[in-house]
């Protein structure tokens, strides 16, 4: 840890009303691909997490501006429905200081039998998140402009921004950008079914779900890294929750989700929307390899694994759209 990081941590603690001389350790945390993330340990054993964005001149995607604004919004919103997540301690234009949650990332060490209960618990927590409504649709960061009055306007703006990034960075995609745009536009009418802006984390892959086992029984310790959140369609959260897979295969999660009042409808229009959201996430995963300047191995993996998922999502839009027009 550099002296600059240590002094920055002390300065931010002081601004938050915490004595900087209580800082005994400042160490980087793994897993972040955009922001700098550090753990701050205080003399009483309290752990905080500090996030600092890259320089404003660093390359990035359009929706990634002011990510910490969205992350703070997610944590404040999660607190209103008692969902375990970091709590905001202090935030500024160039940092976010939050509490640390117990547990470790859901890393695949649990047996299938051990996963059933926490997946059901996770379903209930996500259903509670989806009860939180927002003042409009879109990213609260304002990265793509003000919140929109309807979901179709917000999501098409989000989708167009990602396609603009693909053109700007000349990112490799398995289909031409204009063809992707045409396919998506043909499915946009399904977005009009969404009339209430709800809290969507949109990055709930296992790395952002902490599992705690204080007495041997695994439980959800916290939902972290809420920087990708937006106000929109709860169905969109099912994409990262079943990353590179199908949420309908996750029986335990859906049982917990429905038991807690969540609505999981997989009719034709819902499937078209889900295909749109899958394509949106997989586009991001492919395009961001350029501004992130990932290594050759990561780039090859992304093309090999993510590109077929994008193609499948695009094909599903047409398939479910055709089914709907016939019915």
PDB file of C-alpha atoms in Angstrom, residues 22-137:
ATOM      1  CA  UNK A  22      -7.491   4.864  14.461  1.00  0.00           C
ATOM      2  CA  UNK A  23      -6.419   3.505  11.082  1.00  0.00           C
ATOM      3  CA  UNK A  24      -4.142   0.490  11.543  1.00  0.00           C
ATOM      4  CA  UNK A  25      -4.350  -1.137   8.122  1.00  0.00           C
ATOM      5  CA  UNK A  26      -5.142  -0.085   4.582  1.00  0.00           C
ATOM      6  CA  UNK A  27      -4.992  -2.853   1.997  1.00  0.00           C
ATOM      7  CA  UNK A  28      -6.298  -3.328  -1.543  1.00  0.00           C
ATOM      8  CA  UNK A  29      -9.190  -5.704  -2.167  1.00  0.00           C
ATOM      9  CA  UNK A  30      -9.350  -7.950  -5.201  1.00  0.00           C
ATOM     10  CA  UNK A  31     -12.243  -8.303  -7.591  1.00  0.00           C
ATOM     11  CA  UNK A  32     -12.800  -4.746  -8.758  1.00  0.00           C
ATOM     12  CA  UNK A  33     -12.299  -4.084 -12.460  1.00  0.00           C
ATOM     13  CA  UNK A  34     -13.012  -0.351 -12.557  1.00  0.00           C
ATOM     14  CA  UNK A  35     -12.740   1.417  -9.188  1.00  0.00           C
ATOM     15  CA  UNK A  36      -9.884   1.142  -6.699  1.00  0.00           C
ATOM     16  CA  UNK A  37     -11.178  -0.743  -3.636  1.00  0.00           C
ATOM     17  CA  UNK A  38      -9.433  -0.760  -0.256  1.00  0.00           C
ATOM     18  CA  UNK A  39     -10.214  -2.231   3.152  1.00  0.00           C
ATOM     19  CA  UNK A  40      -9.621   0.059   6.128  1.00  0.00           C
ATOM     20  CA  UNK A  41      -9.154  -1.604   9.522  1.00  0.00           C
ATOM     21  CA  UNK A  42      -9.562   0.553  12.628  1.00  0.00           C
ATOM     22  CA  UNK A  43      -8.117   0.031  16.085  1.00  0.00           C
ATOM     23  CA  UNK A  44     -11.395  -1.351  17.480  1.00  0.00           C
ATOM     24  CA  UNK A  45     -11.576  -4.016  14.773  1.00  0.00           C
ATOM     25  CA  UNK A  46     -14.135  -2.145  12.680  1.00  0.00           C
ATOM     26  CA  UNK A  47     -13.718  -2.661   8.944  1.00  0.00           C
ATOM     27  CA  UNK A  48     -14.656  -0.125   6.308  1.00  0.00           C
ATOM     28  CA  UNK A  49     -14.397  -0.275   2.531  1.00  0.00           C
ATOM     29  CA  UNK A  50     -13.195   2.700   0.499  1.00  0.00           C
ATOM     30  CA  UNK A  51     -13.862   3.038  -3.221  1.00  0.00           C
ATOM     31  CA  UNK A  52     -12.109   5.563  -5.418  1.00  0.00           C
ATOM     32  CA  UNK A  53     -12.853   5.897  -9.143  1.00  0.00           C
ATOM     33  CA  UNK A  54     -10.155   6.027 -11.813  1.00  0.00           C
ATOM     34  CA  UNK A  55      -9.052   9.420 -13.160  1.00  0.00           C
ATOM     35  CA  UNK A  56     -11.739  11.185 -15.177  1.00  0.00           C
ATOM     36  CA  UNK A  57      -9.499  10.921 -18.221  1.00  0.00           C
ATOM     37  CA  UNK A  58      -9.407   7.108 -18.016  1.00  0.00           C
ATOM     38  CA  UNK A  59     -11.225   5.314 -20.859  1.00  0.00           C
ATOM     39  CA  UNK A  60     -14.592   3.864 -19.965  1.00  0.00           C
ATOM     40  CA  UNK A  61     -18.106   3.260 -21.183  1.00  0.00           C
ATOM     41  CA  UNK A  62     -20.660   6.047 -21.185  1.00  0.00           C
ATOM     42  CA  UNK A  63     -22.818   4.579 -18.429  1.00  0.00           C
ATOM     43  CA  UNK A  64     -19.786   4.270 -16.130  1.00  0.00           C
ATOM     44  CA  UNK A  65     -19.570   7.963 -15.319  1.00  0.00           C
ATOM     45  CA  UNK A  66     -20.382   8.725 -11.663  1.00  0.00           C
ATOM     46  CA  UNK A  67     -20.782   5.056 -10.741  1.00  0.00           C
ATOM     47  CA  UNK A  68     -20.311   5.806  -7.050  1.00  0.00           C
ATOM     48  CA  UNK A  69     -23.450   7.957  -7.086  1.00  0.00           C
ATOM     49  CA  UNK A  70     -25.444   4.927  -8.173  1.00  0.00           C
ATOM     50  CA  UNK A  71     -23.682   2.662  -5.680  1.00  0.00           C
ATOM     51  CA  UNK A  72     -24.500   4.942  -2.752  1.00  0.00           C
ATOM     52  CA  UNK A  73     -28.113   5.080  -3.952  1.00  0.00           C
ATOM     53  CA  UNK A  74     -28.272   1.289  -3.979  1.00  0.00           C
ATOM     54  CA  UNK A  75     -26.976   0.951  -0.406  1.00  0.00           C
ATOM     55  CA  UNK A  76     -29.318   3.615   0.941  1.00  0.00           C
ATOM     56  CA  UNK A  77     -32.234   1.925  -0.804  1.00  0.00           C
ATOM     57  CA  UNK A  78     -31.273  -1.559   0.412  1.00  0.00           C
ATOM     58  CA  UNK A  79     -31.228  -0.260   3.986  1.00  0.00           C
ATOM     59  CA  UNK A  80     -34.881   0.796   3.702  1.00  0.00           C
ATOM     60  CA  UNK A  81     -35.960  -2.838   3.213  1.00  0.00           C
ATOM     61  CA  UNK A  82     -33.420  -4.340   5.636  1.00  0.00           C
ATOM     62  CA  UNK A  83     -31.377  -6.129   2.980  1.00  0.00           C
ATOM     63  CA  UNK A  84     -27.812  -6.879   4.155  1.00  0.00           C
ATOM     64  CA  UNK A  85     -25.484  -4.605   2.227  1.00  0.00           C
ATOM     65  CA  UNK A  86     -22.801  -2.043   3.066  1.00  0.00           C
ATOM     66  CA  UNK A  87     -24.057   1.108   4.717  1.00  0.00           C
ATOM     67  CA  UNK A  88     -22.855   4.469   3.458  1.00  0.00           C
ATOM     68  CA  UNK A  89     -20.528   6.208   5.919  1.00  0.00           C
ATOM     69  CA  UNK A  90     -19.476   9.130   3.735  1.00  0.00           C
ATOM     70  CA  UNK A  91     -19.436  10.003   0.080  1.00  0.00           C
ATOM     71  CA  UNK A  92     -17.854  12.714  -1.987  1.00  0.00           C
ATOM     72  CA  UNK A  93     -17.260  13.500  -5.587  1.00  0.00           C
ATOM     73  CA  UNK A  94     -14.276  11.163  -5.769  1.00  0.00           C
ATOM     74  CA  UNK A  95     -14.831   8.516  -3.084  1.00  0.00           C
ATOM     75  CA  UNK A  96     -17.346   6.311  -1.281  1.00  0.00           C
ATOM     76  CA  UNK A  97     -16.698   5.128   2.279  1.00  0.00           C
ATOM     77  CA  UNK A  98     -18.922   2.310   3.509  1.00  0.00           C
ATOM     78  CA  UNK A  99     -19.145  -0.367   6.161  1.00  0.00           C
ATOM     79  CA  UNK A 100     -17.839  -3.854   5.387  1.00  0.00           C
ATOM     80  CA  UNK A 101     -20.170  -6.863   5.309  1.00  0.00           C
ATOM     81  CA  UNK A 102     -19.305 -10.251   6.816  1.00  0.00           C
ATOM     82  CA  UNK A 103     -18.479 -13.252   4.687  1.00  0.00           C
ATOM     83  CA  UNK A 104     -16.690 -14.076   1.470  1.00  0.00           C
ATOM     84  CA  UNK A 105     -17.729 -14.022  -2.161  1.00  0.00           C
ATOM     85  CA  UNK A 106     -19.873 -16.960  -3.198  1.00  0.00           C
ATOM     86  CA  UNK A 107     -16.974 -18.810  -4.764  1.00  0.00           C
ATOM     87  CA  UNK A 108     -18.365 -22.237  -5.588  1.00  0.00           C
ATOM     88  CA  UNK A 109     -17.084 -24.067  -2.521  1.00  0.00           C
ATOM     89  CA  UNK A 110     -20.596 -24.887  -1.278  1.00  0.00           C
ATOM     90  CA  UNK A 111     -22.014 -28.267  -2.229  1.00  0.00           C
ATOM     91  CA  UNK A 112     -25.318 -28.349  -4.162  1.00  0.00           C
ATOM     92  CA  UNK A 113     -27.129 -29.302  -0.959  1.00  0.00           C
ATOM     93  CA  UNK A 114     -25.522 -26.444   0.971  1.00  0.00           C
ATOM     94  CA  UNK A 115     -26.548 -23.940  -1.720  1.00  0.00           C
ATOM     95  CA  UNK A 116     -30.288 -24.569  -1.546  1.00  0.00           C
ATOM     96  CA  UNK A 117     -30.999 -22.571   1.612  1.00  0.00           C
ATOM     97  CA  UNK A 118     -28.843 -19.522   0.764  1.00  0.00           C
ATOM     98  CA  UNK A 119     -30.229 -19.409  -2.798  1.00  0.00           C
ATOM     99  CA  UNK A 120     -33.751 -19.338  -1.364  1.00  0.00           C
ATOM    100  CA  UNK A 121     -32.655 -16.668   1.128  1.00  0.00           C
ATOM    101  CA  UNK A 122     -31.138 -14.691  -1.739  1.00  0.00           C
ATOM    102  CA  UNK A 123     -34.436 -14.924  -3.626  1.00  0.00           C
ATOM    103  CA  UNK A 124     -36.253 -13.383  -0.685  1.00  0.00           C
ATOM    104  CA  UNK A 125     -33.709 -10.575  -0.372  1.00  0.00           C
ATOM    105  CA  UNK A 126     -33.919  -9.721  -4.073  1.00  0.00           C
ATOM    106  CA  UNK A 127     -37.727  -9.683  -3.848  1.00  0.00           C
ATOM    107  CA  UNK A 128     -37.394  -7.123  -1.052  1.00  0.00           C
ATOM    108  CA  UNK A 129     -35.051  -5.006  -3.167  1.00  0.00           C
ATOM    109  CA  UNK A 130     -37.635  -5.035  -5.935  1.00  0.00           C
ATOM    110  CA  UNK A 131     -40.199  -3.512  -3.587  1.00  0.00           C
ATOM    111  CA  UNK A 132     -38.198  -0.261  -3.581  1.00  0.00           C
ATOM    112  CA  UNK A 133     -39.454   2.207  -6.172  1.00  0.00           C
ATOM    113  CA  UNK A 134     -37.637   5.170  -7.654  1.00  0.00           C
ATOM    114  CA  UNK A 135     -38.509   8.664  -8.919  1.00  0.00           C
ATOM    115  CA  UNK A 136     -38.029   7.722 -12.581  1.00  0.00           C
ATOM    116  CA  UNK A 137     -36.367   5.217 -14.896  1.00  0.00           C
TER     117      UNK A 137
END
